[in-house]
Short mmCIF file of N, CA and C and ligand atoms in Angstrom, two decimals:
data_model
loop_
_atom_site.label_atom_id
_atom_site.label_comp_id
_atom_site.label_asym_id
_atom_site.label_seq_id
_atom_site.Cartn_x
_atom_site.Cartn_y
_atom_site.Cartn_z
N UNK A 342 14.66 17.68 7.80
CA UNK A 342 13.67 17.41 8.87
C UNK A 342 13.87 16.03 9.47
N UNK A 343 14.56 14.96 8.55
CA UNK A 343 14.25 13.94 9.13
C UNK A 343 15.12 12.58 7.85
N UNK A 344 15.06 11.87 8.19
CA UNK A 344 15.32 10.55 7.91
C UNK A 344 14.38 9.16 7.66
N UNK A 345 13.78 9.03 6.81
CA UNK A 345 12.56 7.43 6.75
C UNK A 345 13.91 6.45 6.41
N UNK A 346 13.32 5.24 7.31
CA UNK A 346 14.40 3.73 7.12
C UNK A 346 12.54 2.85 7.54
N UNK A 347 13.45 1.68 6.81
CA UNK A 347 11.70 0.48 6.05
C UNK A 347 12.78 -0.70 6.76
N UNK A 348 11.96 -0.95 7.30
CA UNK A 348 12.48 -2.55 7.82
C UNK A 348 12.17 -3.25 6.96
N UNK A 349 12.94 -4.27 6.08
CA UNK A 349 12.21 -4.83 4.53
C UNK A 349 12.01 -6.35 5.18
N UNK A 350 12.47 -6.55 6.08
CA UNK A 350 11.62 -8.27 6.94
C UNK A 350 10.67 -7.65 7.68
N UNK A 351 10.20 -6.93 7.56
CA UNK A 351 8.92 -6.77 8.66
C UNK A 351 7.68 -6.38 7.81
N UNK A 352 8.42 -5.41 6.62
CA UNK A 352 7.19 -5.16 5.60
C UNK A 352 6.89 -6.31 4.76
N UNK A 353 5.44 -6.20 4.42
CA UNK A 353 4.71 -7.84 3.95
C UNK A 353 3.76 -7.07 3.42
N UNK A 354 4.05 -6.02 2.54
CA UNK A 354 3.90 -4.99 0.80
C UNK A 354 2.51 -4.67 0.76
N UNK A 355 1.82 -4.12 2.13
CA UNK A 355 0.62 -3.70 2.14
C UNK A 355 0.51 -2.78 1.41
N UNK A 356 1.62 -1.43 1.06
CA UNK A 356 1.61 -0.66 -0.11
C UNK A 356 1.03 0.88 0.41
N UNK A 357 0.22 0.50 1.81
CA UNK A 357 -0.12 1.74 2.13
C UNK A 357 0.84 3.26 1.80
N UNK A 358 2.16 3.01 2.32
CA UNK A 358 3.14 3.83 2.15
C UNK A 358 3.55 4.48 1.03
N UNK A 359 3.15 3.38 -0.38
CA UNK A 359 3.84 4.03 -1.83
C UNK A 359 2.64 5.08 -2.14
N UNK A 360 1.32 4.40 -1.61
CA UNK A 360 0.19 5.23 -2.40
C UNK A 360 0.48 6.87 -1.50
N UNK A 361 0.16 7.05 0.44
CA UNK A 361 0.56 7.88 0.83
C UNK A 361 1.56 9.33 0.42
N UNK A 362 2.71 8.25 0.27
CA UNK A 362 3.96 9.37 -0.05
C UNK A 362 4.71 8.42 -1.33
N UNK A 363 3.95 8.57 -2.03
CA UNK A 363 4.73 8.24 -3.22
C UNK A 363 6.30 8.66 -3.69
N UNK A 364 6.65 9.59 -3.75
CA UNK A 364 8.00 10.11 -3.88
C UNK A 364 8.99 9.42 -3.15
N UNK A 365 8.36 9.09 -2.09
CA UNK A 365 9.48 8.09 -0.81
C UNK A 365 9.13 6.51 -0.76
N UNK A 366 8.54 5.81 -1.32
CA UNK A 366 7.73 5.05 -1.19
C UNK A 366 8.05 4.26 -2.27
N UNK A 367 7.82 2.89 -3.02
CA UNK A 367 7.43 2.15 -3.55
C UNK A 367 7.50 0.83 -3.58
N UNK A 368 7.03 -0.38 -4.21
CA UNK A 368 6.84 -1.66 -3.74
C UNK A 368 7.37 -2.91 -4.69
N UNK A 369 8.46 -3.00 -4.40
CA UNK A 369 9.21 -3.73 -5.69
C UNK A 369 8.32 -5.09 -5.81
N UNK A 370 8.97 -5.92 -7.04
CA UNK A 370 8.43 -7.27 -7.08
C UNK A 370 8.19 -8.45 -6.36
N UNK A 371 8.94 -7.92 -5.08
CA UNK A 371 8.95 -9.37 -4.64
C UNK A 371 7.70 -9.12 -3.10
N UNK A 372 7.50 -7.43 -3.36
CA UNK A 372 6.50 -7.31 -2.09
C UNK A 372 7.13 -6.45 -1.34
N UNK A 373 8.32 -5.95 -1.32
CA UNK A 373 9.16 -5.46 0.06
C UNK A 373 9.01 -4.00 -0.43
N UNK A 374 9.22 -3.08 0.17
CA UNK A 374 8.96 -1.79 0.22
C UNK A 374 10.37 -1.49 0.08
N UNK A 375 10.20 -0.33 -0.98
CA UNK A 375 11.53 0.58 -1.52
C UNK A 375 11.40 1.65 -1.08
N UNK A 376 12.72 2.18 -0.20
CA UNK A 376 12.72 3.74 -0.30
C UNK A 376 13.61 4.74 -1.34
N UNK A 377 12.70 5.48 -1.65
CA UNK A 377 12.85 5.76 -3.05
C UNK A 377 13.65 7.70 -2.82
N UNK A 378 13.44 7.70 -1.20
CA UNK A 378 13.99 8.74 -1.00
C UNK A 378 13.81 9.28 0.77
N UNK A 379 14.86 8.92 1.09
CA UNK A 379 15.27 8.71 2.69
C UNK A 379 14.83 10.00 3.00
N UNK A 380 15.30 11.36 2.55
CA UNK A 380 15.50 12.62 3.21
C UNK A 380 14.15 13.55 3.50
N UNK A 381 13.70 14.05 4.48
CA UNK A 381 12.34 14.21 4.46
C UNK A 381 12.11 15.65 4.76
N UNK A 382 11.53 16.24 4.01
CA UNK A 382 11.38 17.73 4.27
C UNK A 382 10.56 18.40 5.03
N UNK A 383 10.49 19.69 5.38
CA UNK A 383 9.41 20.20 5.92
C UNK A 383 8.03 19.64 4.98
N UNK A 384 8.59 20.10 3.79
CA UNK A 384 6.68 20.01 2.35
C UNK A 384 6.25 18.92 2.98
N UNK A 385 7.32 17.02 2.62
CA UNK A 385 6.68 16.15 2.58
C UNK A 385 6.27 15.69 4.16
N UNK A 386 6.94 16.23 5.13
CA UNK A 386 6.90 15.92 6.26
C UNK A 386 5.49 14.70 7.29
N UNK A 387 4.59 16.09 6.73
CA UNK A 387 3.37 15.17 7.22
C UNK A 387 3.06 14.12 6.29
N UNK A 388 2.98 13.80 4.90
CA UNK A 388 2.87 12.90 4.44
C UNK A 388 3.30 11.76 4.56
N UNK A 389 4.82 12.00 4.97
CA UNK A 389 5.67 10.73 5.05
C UNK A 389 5.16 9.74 6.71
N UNK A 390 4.62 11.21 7.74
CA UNK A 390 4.56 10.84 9.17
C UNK A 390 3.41 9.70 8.75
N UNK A 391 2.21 10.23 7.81
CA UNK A 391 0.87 9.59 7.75
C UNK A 391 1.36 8.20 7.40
N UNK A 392 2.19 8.00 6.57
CA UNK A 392 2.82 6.57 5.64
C UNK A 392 3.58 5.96 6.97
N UNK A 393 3.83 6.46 7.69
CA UNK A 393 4.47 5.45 8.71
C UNK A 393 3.62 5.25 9.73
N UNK A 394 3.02 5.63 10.44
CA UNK A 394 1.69 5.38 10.91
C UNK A 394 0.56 4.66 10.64
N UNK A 395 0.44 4.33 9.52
CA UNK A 395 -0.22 3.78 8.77
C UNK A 395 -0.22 2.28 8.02
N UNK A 396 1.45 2.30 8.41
CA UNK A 396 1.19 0.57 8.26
C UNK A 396 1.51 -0.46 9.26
N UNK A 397 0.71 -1.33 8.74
CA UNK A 397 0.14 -2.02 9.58
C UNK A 397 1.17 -2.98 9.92
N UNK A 398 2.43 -3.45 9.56
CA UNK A 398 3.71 -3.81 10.20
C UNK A 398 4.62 -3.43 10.84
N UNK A 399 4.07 -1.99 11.05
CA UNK A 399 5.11 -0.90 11.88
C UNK A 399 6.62 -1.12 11.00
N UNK A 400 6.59 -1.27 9.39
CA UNK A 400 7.93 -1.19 9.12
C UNK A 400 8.92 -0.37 8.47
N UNK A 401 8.08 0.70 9.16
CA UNK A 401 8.58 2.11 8.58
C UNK A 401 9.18 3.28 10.12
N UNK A 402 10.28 3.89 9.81
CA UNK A 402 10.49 4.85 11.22
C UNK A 402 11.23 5.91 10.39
N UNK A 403 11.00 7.25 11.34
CA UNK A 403 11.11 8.21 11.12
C UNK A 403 11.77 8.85 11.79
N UNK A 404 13.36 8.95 11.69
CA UNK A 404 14.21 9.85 12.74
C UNK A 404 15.15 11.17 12.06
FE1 F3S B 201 5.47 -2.51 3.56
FE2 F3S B 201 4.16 -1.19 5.34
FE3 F3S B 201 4.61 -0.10 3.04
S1 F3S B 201 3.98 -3.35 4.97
S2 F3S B 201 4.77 -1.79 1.59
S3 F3S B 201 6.15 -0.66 4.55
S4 F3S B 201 2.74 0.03 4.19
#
């Protein structure tokens, strides 16, 4: 379905995203957002859309 990429200078580890879509998502030590799994399916689809929408650094996209 799709592709998630995290801009890791723009994210500033609000975390919205790990709690959202956890499976794709998480927030290493230093604050920056991990993607824990690029490839996006129909299942997780809307979840992942909500996690990028949702934060508030715009440092998440979905192609
Ligand atoms: Fe970072 Fe945005 Fe997630 S600021 S930790 S990518 S909600």
């Amino acid at each position: 379905m799709g592709t998630v990429t995290a801009n890791t200078q723009a994210c500033q580890g609000h975390a919205r995203c790990a709690l959202l879509a956890p499976d794709h998502f998480d927030v290493d030590d230093y604050g920056k957002v991990v993607v824990l799994r690029a490839d996006v399916g129909e299942d997780d689809l809307a979840e992942v859309e909500e996690a990028v929408i949702s934060c508030p650094e715009l440092a998440l996209s979905l192609g």
